[in-house]
């Protein structure tokens, strides 16, 4: 495809996306067709000869788009959002077009330096501790996801806990990872990947009211383990748990980590973005204790997946843990010690220039625009929670400091699960569920920049009328 | 940014890329400015208020593009290529615009099914063993890179070697990973990440002529280790090593793995793509023994980074090793057992729809177009090697079955290193280096679809004249 063919086809694809976004609100949020529908619609093998882009776009319209779950739909309220935005898409398009692979500073100098600067910008915007900045001992890097950030933090923590022996001798299975019972599944996955096994994860009890980690339980777990010859390596505290957005108390947890010399990683994958707003920055009190921290601009900061922002307080230690240096990667810039080679800050070797999409987002919206987006989400969630509270068939089951509301039918788990199934089957919205203290709850997470108060009111109306039908259908 | 603003700005970005590609050949391949140049040119913090896309594109022109290493430049011959192409960029643009996060089948049904089908298409195109197909016991998945594929293969191999205890009890440091001394650095990194440590990697000698793994040395290493109570868990064989594109002898290695019950992972990150051409498919002889296999369409198959195609022969075992199931990810489709949830096939939880860029590439080029691209690379590398051989100041130092040629000045390591430094400093090309049997060698890897015989001849001319100057400058 030559540049002029690309230009013409590129306009057509841009048009396709603009039209998709303009009409997204009229589509069903998800498909109700059974598994195998798309497979059956596709040829059994690749074409022998090339086809025009128009043919692919036609199949995109007919075969693919109707069979997606539309995460950018204004009535998509599932999981945590994976927001994107026009400027993010455009920044990523530039990255794809440049096709620069930034594993080393030398393989894409501007990409590396832009990433370092942008992570410092974000640190300033969120008022993160000084030591996370590249101008201090630390620095930031873009990971694909908070899962990978947790994995990397665990690896460096094991390196530190072992006094450096881990790199060569391997992991000592007496090491432990601590997280609340509400910590993300990626913490267990990291324990498994790093060779500690699920047994290497010590789940710490939460306060039943807040669903946040109980510091007293953490202290007791560490003390018990030490008495048994077990070595506490890392505590993963969560700011905004996936289930209910509970915020673990960092000041108390951090003090315990400092006392026992345990690595503190703070997983703020979803809720970290809220810290762009000073009035929501209380969640970061105590962050000065953290050795590493991450949040996902791809969740609530208008930047398309994948973009997790991860910081460490001691960059040298991170590089020491992860670096492997074959001859074919040696170069003068790396050996000068004057540059960052981000390959040593992550699991894979290669990397895209994901900084470009973040740059386009920060420039287009500005700090003020990002704050407005976060505040809009919080306000819409409040609006929804108010409606839930005003209907005595429903209850809100957890605090909702951000843009997620967890709620259920007072009638119980079966009715609540049935309500979710019925509203999702309409295709008019998409919610997901969780369990809070063992009881079934629906989750409504606001995030799309297209979501307005009308969408929130519509989904509430749908829930309320569906509940009426459902409760009338039930015996007794 | 509303859809109409996106449309206008999107055209501008498409134009920017088309113009970049059209003029790429006239740019220096890399910058010679010192580290810190870009950092110094950027503001200290994010803007408070938003800016138009035009302002960002102006900075892209002035501050970023001149400070990159241009991987798509027709005279970029470094590392292994990271090819992209127009259709790949457009497919990725659709993916960014859709913003669907495909962790579960339910969160993007068409994305998951398209990926499964495309990996089957690739398996057909390359004539991979039947058991890697989703229609058999196995299946394929897109990873970000071959590093991650090696890591995932190692994890499942540990799971198998432990009889399933690894998931909960953690890794036993008596397990070993085997790879040739020429295996990729990601194998050592995987040993470290999985908790085996560098000590867990057993480097196996290579044949000094071919640089390929010596099966007799592998057998001896395994037998010795077993006698010492060590447990061989995985052999990573390479088809196309990074240093010289050596091809490990899969039939012999596979037979040894089968005899001892050791997982065989085949890392064909770069050279696997050659198998789209029947005459280059000899590299896959013996692949029937493999438990897992990967290659990177992002290296030599016109698909932008990141796109590694990874297959396993037993998909159920992979999922068993990696799955973690919190309540908030439960859904009816997963529980039916009728769908693939790709989150369980990779390290992170979330994922982009990378299948779309691969789909656009396979449709635009067709099988015939992909074969033509691979054959062009091989022919251009042959052309270059012929010129090197015809100049008795130079020597080709390893077989070059694909599109990489390793060569050096007969005058020795110092002269060869100086030659690389001087030609790269001109900005007219970009090569990298390696060591072969301890001796310094330059690497020229052909890959960009824009590279023609004229570019290859020009870089040869530059090398030859620079060598003349350099050898004249040297004492004696």
mmCIF file of N, CA, C and O in Angstrom, chain A residues 119 122 141-143 149 293-297 307-311 358:
data_model
loop_
_atom_site.group_PDB
_atom_site.id
_atom_site.type_symbol
_atom_site.label_atom_id
_atom_site.label_comp_id
_atom_site.label_asym_id
_atom_site.label_seq_id
_atom_site.Cartn_x
_atom_site.Cartn_y
_atom_site.Cartn_z
ATOM 1 N N UNK A 119 5.256 11.054 32.177
ATOM 2 C CA UNK A 119 4.989 10.431 33.482
ATOM 3 C C UNK A 119 5.310 11.423 34.609
ATOM 4 O O UNK A 119 4.637 11.427 35.641
ATOM 5 N N UNK A 122 2.245 13.681 34.675
ATOM 6 C CA UNK A 122 1.142 13.034 35.408
ATOM 7 C C UNK A 122 1.402 13.084 36.914
ATOM 8 O O UNK A 122 0.477 13.319 37.694
ATOM 9 N N UNK A 141 6.851 4.745 33.912
ATOM 10 C CA UNK A 141 6.909 3.994 32.659
ATOM 11 C C UNK A 141 5.483 3.553 32.333
ATOM 12 O O UNK A 141 4.672 3.387 33.250
ATOM 13 N N UNK A 142 5.201 3.375 31.057
ATOM 14 C CA UNK A 142 3.889 2.871 30.661
ATOM 15 C C UNK A 142 3.952 1.352 30.533
ATOM 16 O O UNK A 142 4.763 0.823 29.785
ATOM 17 N N UNK A 143 3.110 0.670 31.299
ATOM 18 C CA UNK A 143 2.935 -0.781 31.166
ATOM 19 C C UNK A 143 1.639 -1.011 30.393
ATOM 20 O O UNK A 143 0.809 -0.113 30.270
ATOM 21 N N UNK A 149 1.975 -4.211 35.987
ATOM 22 C CA UNK A 149 2.606 -3.368 37.003
ATOM 23 C C UNK A 149 2.745 -4.143 38.315
ATOM 24 O O UNK A 149 3.798 -4.102 38.969
ATOM 25 N N UNK A 293 3.761 2.428 42.525
ATOM 26 C CA UNK A 293 2.384 2.901 42.422
ATOM 27 C C UNK A 293 1.958 2.788 40.965
ATOM 28 O O UNK A 293 2.765 3.024 40.071
ATOM 29 N N UNK A 294 0.705 2.459 40.730
ATOM 30 C CA UNK A 294 0.214 2.523 39.350
ATOM 31 C C UNK A 294 -1.243 2.919 39.291
ATOM 32 O O UNK A 294 -2.001 2.728 40.240
ATOM 33 N N UNK A 295 -1.589 3.517 38.158
ATOM 34 C CA UNK A 295 -3.000 3.681 37.819
ATOM 35 C C UNK A 295 -3.122 3.589 36.297
ATOM 36 O O UNK A 295 -2.130 3.656 35.578
ATOM 37 N N UNK A 296 -4.362 3.398 35.827
ATOM 38 C CA UNK A 296 -4.607 3.183 34.400
ATOM 39 C C UNK A 296 -5.264 4.398 33.749
ATOM 40 O O UNK A 296 -6.489 4.566 33.873
ATOM 41 N N UNK A 297 -4.509 5.200 33.025
ATOM 42 C CA UNK A 297 -5.175 6.225 32.201
ATOM 43 C C UNK A 297 -6.197 5.603 31.248
ATOM 44 O O UNK A 297 -7.147 6.258 30.846
ATOM 45 N N UNK A 307 -2.774 1.420 28.485
ATOM 46 C CA UNK A 307 -1.943 2.480 29.037
ATOM 47 C C UNK A 307 -2.042 2.489 30.555
ATOM 48 O O UNK A 307 -2.921 3.135 31.123
ATOM 49 N N UNK A 308 -1.146 1.757 31.189
ATOM 50 C CA UNK A 308 -1.028 1.797 32.650
ATOM 51 C C UNK A 308 0.202 2.626 32.988
ATOM 52 O O UNK A 308 1.271 2.415 32.421
ATOM 53 N N UNK A 309 0.043 3.574 33.896
ATOM 54 C CA UNK A 309 1.169 4.410 34.333
ATOM 55 C C UNK A 309 1.709 3.844 35.641
ATOM 56 O O UNK A 309 0.965 3.719 36.615
ATOM 57 N N UNK A 310 2.980 3.486 35.626
ATOM 58 C CA UNK A 310 3.597 2.790 36.761
ATOM 59 C C UNK A 310 4.841 3.561 37.198
ATOM 60 O O UNK A 310 5.657 3.944 36.362
ATOM 61 N N UNK A 311 4.948 3.804 38.492
ATOM 62 C CA UNK A 311 6.112 4.521 39.013
ATOM 63 C C UNK A 311 6.829 3.688 40.079
ATOM 64 O O UNK A 311 6.179 2.947 40.823
ATOM 65 N N UNK A 358 -1.062 9.251 25.084
ATOM 66 C CA UNK A 358 -1.185 10.007 26.329
ATOM 67 C C UNK A 358 -0.875 11.489 26.107
ATOM 68 O O UNK A 358 -1.532 12.371 26.668
#
